[in-house]
mmCIF file of C-alpha atoms in Angstrom:
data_model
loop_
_atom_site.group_PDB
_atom_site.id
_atom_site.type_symbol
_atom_site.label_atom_id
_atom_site.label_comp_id
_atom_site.label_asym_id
_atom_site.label_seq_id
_atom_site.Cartn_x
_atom_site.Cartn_y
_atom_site.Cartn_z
ATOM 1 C CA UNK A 140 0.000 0.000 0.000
ATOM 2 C CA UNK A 141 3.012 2.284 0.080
ATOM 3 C CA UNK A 142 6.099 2.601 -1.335
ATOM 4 C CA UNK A 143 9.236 0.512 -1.944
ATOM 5 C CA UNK A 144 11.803 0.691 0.551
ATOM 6 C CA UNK A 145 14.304 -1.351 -0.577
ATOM 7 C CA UNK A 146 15.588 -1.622 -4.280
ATOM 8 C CA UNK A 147 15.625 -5.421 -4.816
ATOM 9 C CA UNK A 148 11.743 -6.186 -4.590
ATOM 10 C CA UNK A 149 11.359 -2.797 -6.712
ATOM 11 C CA UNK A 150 13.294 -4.376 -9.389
ATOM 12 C CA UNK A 151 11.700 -7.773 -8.916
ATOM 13 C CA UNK A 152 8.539 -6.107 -9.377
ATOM 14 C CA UNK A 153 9.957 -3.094 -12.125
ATOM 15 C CA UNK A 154 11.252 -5.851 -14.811
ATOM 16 C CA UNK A 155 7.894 -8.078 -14.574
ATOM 17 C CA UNK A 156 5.816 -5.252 -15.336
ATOM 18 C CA UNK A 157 4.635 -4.235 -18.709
ATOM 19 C CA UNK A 158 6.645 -0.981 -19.514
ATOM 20 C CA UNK A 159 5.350 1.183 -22.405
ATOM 21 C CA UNK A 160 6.352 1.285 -25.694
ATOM 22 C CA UNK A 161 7.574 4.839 -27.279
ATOM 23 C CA UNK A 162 5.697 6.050 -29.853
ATOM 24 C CA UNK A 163 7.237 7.311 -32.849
ATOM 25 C CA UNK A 164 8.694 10.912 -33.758
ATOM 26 C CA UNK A 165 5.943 12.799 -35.501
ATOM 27 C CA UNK A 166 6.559 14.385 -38.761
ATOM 28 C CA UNK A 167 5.492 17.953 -37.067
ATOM 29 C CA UNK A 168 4.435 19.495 -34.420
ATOM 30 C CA UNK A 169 2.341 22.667 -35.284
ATOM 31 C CA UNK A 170 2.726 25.682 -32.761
ATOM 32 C CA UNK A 171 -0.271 28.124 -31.881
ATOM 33 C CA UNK A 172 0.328 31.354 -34.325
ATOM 34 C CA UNK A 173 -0.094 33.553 -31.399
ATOM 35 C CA UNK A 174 3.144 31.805 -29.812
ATOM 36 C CA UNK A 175 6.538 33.881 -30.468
ATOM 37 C CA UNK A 176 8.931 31.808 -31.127
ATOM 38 C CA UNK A 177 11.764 33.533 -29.372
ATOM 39 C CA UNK A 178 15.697 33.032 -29.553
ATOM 40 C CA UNK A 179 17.521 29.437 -27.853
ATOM 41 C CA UNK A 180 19.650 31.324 -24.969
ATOM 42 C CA UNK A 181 22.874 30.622 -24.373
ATOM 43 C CA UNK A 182 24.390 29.065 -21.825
ATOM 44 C CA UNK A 183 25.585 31.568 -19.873
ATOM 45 C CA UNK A 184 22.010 33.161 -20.027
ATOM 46 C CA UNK A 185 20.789 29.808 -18.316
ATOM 47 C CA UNK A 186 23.519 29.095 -15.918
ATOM 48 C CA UNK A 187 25.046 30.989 -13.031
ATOM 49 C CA UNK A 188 28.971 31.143 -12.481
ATOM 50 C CA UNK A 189 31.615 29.128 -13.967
ATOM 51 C CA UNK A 190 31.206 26.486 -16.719
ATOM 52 C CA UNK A 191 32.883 23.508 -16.781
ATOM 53 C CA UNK A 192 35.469 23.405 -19.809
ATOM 54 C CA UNK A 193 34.669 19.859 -21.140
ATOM 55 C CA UNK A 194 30.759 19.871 -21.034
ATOM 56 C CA UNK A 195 29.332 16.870 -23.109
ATOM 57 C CA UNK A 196 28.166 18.188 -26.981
ATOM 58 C CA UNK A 197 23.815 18.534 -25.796
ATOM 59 C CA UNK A 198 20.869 17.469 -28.388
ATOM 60 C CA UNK A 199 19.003 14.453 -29.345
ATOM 61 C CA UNK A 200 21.123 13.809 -32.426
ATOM 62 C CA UNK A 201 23.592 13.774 -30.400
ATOM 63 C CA UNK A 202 22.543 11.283 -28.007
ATOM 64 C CA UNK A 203 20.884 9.064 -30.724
ATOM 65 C CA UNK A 204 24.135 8.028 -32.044
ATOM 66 C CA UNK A 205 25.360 7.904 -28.617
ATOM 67 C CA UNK A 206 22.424 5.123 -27.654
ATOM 68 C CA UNK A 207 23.053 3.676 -31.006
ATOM 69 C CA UNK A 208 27.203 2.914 -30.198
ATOM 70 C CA UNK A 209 26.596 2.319 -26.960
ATOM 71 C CA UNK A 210 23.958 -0.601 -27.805
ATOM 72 C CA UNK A 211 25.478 -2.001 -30.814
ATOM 73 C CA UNK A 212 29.532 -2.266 -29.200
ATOM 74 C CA UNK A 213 29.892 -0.508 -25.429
ATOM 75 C CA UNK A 214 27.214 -2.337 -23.525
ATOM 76 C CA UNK A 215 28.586 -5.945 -23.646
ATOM 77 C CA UNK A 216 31.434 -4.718 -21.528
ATOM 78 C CA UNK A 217 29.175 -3.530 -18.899
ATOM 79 C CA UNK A 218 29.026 -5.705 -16.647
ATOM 80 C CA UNK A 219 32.833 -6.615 -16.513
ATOM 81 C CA UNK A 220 33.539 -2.932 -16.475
ATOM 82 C CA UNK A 221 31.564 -0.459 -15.049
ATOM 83 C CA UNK A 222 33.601 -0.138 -11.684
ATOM 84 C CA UNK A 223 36.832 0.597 -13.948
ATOM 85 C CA UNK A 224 36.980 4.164 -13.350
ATOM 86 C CA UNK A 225 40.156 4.510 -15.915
ATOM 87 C CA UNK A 226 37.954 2.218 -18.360
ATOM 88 C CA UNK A 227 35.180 4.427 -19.151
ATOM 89 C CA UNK A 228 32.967 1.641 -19.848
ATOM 90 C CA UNK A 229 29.377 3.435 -18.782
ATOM 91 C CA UNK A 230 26.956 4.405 -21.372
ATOM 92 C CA UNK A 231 28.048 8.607 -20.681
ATOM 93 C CA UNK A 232 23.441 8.549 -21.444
ATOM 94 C CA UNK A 233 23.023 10.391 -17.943
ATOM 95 C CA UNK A 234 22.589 13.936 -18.817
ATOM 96 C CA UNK A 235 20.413 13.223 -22.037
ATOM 97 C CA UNK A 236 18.087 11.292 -19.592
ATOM 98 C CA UNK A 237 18.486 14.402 -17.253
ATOM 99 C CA UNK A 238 17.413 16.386 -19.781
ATOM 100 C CA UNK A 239 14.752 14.673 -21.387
ATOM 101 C CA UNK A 240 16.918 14.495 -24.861
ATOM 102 C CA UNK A 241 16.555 10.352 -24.779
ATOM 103 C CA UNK A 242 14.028 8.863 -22.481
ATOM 104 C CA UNK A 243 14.433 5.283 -20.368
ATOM 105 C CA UNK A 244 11.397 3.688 -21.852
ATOM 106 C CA UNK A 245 13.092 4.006 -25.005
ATOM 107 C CA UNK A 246 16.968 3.291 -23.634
ATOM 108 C CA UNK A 247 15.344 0.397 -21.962
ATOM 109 C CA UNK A 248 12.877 -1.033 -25.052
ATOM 110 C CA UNK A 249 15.702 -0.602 -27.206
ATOM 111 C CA UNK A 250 18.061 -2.853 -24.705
ATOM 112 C CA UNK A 251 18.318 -6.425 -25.740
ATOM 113 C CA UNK A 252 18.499 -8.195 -22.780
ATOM 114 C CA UNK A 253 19.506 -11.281 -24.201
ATOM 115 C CA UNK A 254 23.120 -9.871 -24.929
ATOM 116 C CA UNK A 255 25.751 -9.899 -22.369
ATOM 117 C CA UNK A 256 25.714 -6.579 -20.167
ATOM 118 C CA UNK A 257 22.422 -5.571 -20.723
ATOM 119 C CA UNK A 258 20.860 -6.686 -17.928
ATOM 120 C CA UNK A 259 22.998 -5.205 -15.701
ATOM 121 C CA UNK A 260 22.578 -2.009 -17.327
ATOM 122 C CA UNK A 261 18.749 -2.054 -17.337
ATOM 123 C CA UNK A 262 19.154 -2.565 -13.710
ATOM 124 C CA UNK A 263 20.976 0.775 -12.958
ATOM 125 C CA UNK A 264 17.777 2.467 -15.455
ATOM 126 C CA UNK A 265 15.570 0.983 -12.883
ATOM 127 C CA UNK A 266 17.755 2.735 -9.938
ATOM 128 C CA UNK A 267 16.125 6.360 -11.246
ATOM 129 C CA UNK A 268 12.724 5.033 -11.676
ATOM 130 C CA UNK A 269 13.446 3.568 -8.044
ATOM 131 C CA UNK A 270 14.454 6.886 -6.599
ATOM 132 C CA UNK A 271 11.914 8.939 -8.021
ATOM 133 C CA UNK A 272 9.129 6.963 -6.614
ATOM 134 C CA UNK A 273 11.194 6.797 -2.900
ATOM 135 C CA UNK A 274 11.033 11.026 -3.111
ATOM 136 C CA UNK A 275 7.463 11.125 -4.188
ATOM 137 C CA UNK A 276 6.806 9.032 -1.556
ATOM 138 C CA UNK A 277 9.512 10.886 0.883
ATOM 139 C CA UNK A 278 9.868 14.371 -0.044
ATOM 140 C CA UNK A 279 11.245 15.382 2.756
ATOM 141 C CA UNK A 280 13.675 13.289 1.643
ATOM 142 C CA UNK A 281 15.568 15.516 -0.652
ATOM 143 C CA UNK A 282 17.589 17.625 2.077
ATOM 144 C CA UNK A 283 16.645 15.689 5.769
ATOM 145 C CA UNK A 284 17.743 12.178 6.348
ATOM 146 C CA UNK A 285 16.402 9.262 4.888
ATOM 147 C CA UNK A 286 17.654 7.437 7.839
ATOM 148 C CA UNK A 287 18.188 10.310 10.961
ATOM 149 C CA UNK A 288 21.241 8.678 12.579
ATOM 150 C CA UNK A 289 21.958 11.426 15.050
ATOM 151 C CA UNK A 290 24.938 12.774 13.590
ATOM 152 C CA UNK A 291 26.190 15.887 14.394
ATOM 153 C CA UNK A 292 28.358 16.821 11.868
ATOM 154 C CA UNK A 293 31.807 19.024 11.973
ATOM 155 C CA UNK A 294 32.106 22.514 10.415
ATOM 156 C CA UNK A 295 35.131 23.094 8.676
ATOM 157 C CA UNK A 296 35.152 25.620 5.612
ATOM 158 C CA UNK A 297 38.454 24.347 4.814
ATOM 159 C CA UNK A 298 38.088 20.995 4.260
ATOM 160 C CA UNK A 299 34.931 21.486 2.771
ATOM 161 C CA UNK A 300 36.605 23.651 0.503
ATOM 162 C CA UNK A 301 39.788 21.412 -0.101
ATOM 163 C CA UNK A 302 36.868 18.424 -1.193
ATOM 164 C CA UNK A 303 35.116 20.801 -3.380
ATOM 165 C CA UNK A 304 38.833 22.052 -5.186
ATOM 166 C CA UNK A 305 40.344 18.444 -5.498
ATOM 167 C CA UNK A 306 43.126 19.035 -3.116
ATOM 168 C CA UNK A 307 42.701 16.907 -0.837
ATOM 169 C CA UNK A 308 45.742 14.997 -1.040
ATOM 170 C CA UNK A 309 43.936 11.603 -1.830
ATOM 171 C CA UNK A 310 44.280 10.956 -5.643
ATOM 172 C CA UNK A 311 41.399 9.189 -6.498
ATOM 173 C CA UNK A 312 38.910 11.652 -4.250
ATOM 174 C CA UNK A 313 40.556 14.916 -6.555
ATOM 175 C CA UNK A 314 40.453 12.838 -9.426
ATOM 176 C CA UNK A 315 36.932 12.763 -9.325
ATOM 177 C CA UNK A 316 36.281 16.274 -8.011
ATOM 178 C CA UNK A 317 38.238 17.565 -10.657
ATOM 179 C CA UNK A 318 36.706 15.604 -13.446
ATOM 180 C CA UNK A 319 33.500 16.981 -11.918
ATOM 181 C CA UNK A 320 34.650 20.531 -12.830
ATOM 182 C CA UNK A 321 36.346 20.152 -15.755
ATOM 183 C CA UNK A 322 33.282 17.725 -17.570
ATOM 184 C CA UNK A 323 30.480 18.434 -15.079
ATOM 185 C CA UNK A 324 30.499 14.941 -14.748
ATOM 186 C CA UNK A 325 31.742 12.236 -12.494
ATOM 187 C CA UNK A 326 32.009 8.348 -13.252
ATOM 188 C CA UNK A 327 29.219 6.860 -10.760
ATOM 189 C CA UNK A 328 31.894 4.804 -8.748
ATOM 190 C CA UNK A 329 33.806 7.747 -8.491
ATOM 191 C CA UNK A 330 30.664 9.752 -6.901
ATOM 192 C CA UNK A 331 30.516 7.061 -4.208
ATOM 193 C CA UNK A 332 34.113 7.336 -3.398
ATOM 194 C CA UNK A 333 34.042 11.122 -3.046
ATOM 195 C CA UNK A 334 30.798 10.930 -1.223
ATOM 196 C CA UNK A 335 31.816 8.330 1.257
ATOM 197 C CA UNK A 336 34.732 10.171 1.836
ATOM 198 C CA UNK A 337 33.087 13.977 2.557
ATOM 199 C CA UNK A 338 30.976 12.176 5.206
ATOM 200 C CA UNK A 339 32.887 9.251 6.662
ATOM 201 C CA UNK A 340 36.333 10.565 6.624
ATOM 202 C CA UNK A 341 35.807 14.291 6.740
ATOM 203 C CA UNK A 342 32.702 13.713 8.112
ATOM 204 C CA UNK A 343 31.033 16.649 6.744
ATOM 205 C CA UNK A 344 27.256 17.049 6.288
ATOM 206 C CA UNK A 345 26.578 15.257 3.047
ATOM 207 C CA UNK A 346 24.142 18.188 2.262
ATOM 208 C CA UNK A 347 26.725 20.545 1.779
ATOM 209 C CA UNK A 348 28.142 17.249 -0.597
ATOM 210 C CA UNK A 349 24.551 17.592 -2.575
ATOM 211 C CA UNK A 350 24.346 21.024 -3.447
ATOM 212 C CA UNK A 351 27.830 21.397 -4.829
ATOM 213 C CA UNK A 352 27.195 18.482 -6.926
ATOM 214 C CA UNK A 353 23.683 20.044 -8.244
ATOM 215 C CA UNK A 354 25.762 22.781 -9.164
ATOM 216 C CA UNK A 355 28.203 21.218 -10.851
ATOM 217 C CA UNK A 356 26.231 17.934 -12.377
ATOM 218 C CA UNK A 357 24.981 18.100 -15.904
ATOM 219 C CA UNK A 358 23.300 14.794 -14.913
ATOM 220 C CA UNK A 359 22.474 16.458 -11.374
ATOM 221 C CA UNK A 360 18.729 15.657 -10.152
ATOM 222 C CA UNK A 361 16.688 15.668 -6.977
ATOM 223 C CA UNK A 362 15.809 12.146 -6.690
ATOM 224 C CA UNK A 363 19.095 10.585 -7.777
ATOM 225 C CA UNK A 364 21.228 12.877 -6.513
ATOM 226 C CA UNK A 365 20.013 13.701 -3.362
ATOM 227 C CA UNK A 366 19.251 9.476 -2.740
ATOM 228 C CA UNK A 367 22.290 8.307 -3.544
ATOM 229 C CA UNK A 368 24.128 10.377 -1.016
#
């Protein structure tokens, strides 16, 4: 009668189901003649601040051909590889789901599960349907503890700081902060290392962890962002 708690009867339940099937691209879409049609702004008109250097090319062409390689050659190393940060064996599809460019009914009907990796890349599709319906269930979720613990968390603007910067002195932690500036981006593996280490090791509030990422994150939603940490 409520929601799922835990991911593994989700999924159980998420891959039986009937999911539906995307309905083709129509040959045009007619606007109201009263509508102006405007300029596309730029992104510095959207965004606040700094821009990351190496942002991913945006557009549905873009990530078409990107689904397309992915299917046809990247995804049977999946499985084997998708903790290999160095590898760079994940599909990259995050912000074009983000952004609505490529949708997971399609990533997912398009997914032939009888090839080798696909399953377990359906499974992490099913992690943001799984998050979304934990926050619409929780939405106080998104900045109070899913689980209050009791901590009571350090302040320290310099290590905070340090995390945010990559210089902490740990390799792989900067690594991934700085990839996170540079692409706006962060391998998923990488995100739980960094994470871990902000509130286990520093053991800063992980909030302060969430908003710099949803500044930073091309990919960066409420419901899988702010679950995940």
């Amino acid at each position: 009668g409520g929601h799922y708690e835990r991911f593994t009867p989700y999924w159980r339940r998420w891959r039986d189901v009937a999911h539906r099937t995307p309905v083709d691209v129509p040959d045009r879409v007619s606007c109201p003649s009263s509508l102006a049609v405007g300029s596309t702004p730029t992104l510095g008109e959207l965004v606040d601040g700094p821009l990351s250097p190496d942002l991913p090319e945006g557009g549905e062409p873009v990530v078409r051909a990107l689904l397309d390689r992915w299917l046809s050659d990247g995804v049977a190393t999946y499985n084997e590889g998708h903790d290999d940060l160095a590898g760079d064996c994940t599909s990259r599809l995050s912000p074009y789901l983000h952004l609505g460019c490529v949708s997971p009914a399609e990533v997912v009907a398009r997914a032939d599960r009888r090839r080798s990796g696909v399953g377990a890349f359906v499974r992490q599709v099913c992690w943001r349907d799984y998050h979304h319906q934990v926050l619409a269930a929780r939405p106080e979720a998104s900045w109070e503890d899913h689980t209050d613990r009791g901590d009571d968390w350090r302040d320290d603007d310099q290590a905070l700081d340090a995390w945010k910067r990559g210089r902490t002195g740990y390799p792989i932690v900067d690594a991934g902060m700085r990839q996170l500036l540079g692409e706006g981006w962060m391998h998923n593996r990488a995100r739980l290392i960094t994470a871990s280490f902000l509130v286990r090791d520093l053991y800063l509030d992980w909030r302060a962890g969430a908003r710099h990422f949803l500044d930073w994150l091309v990919d960066g939603d409420i419901a899988n962002n702010q679950m995940n940490w």
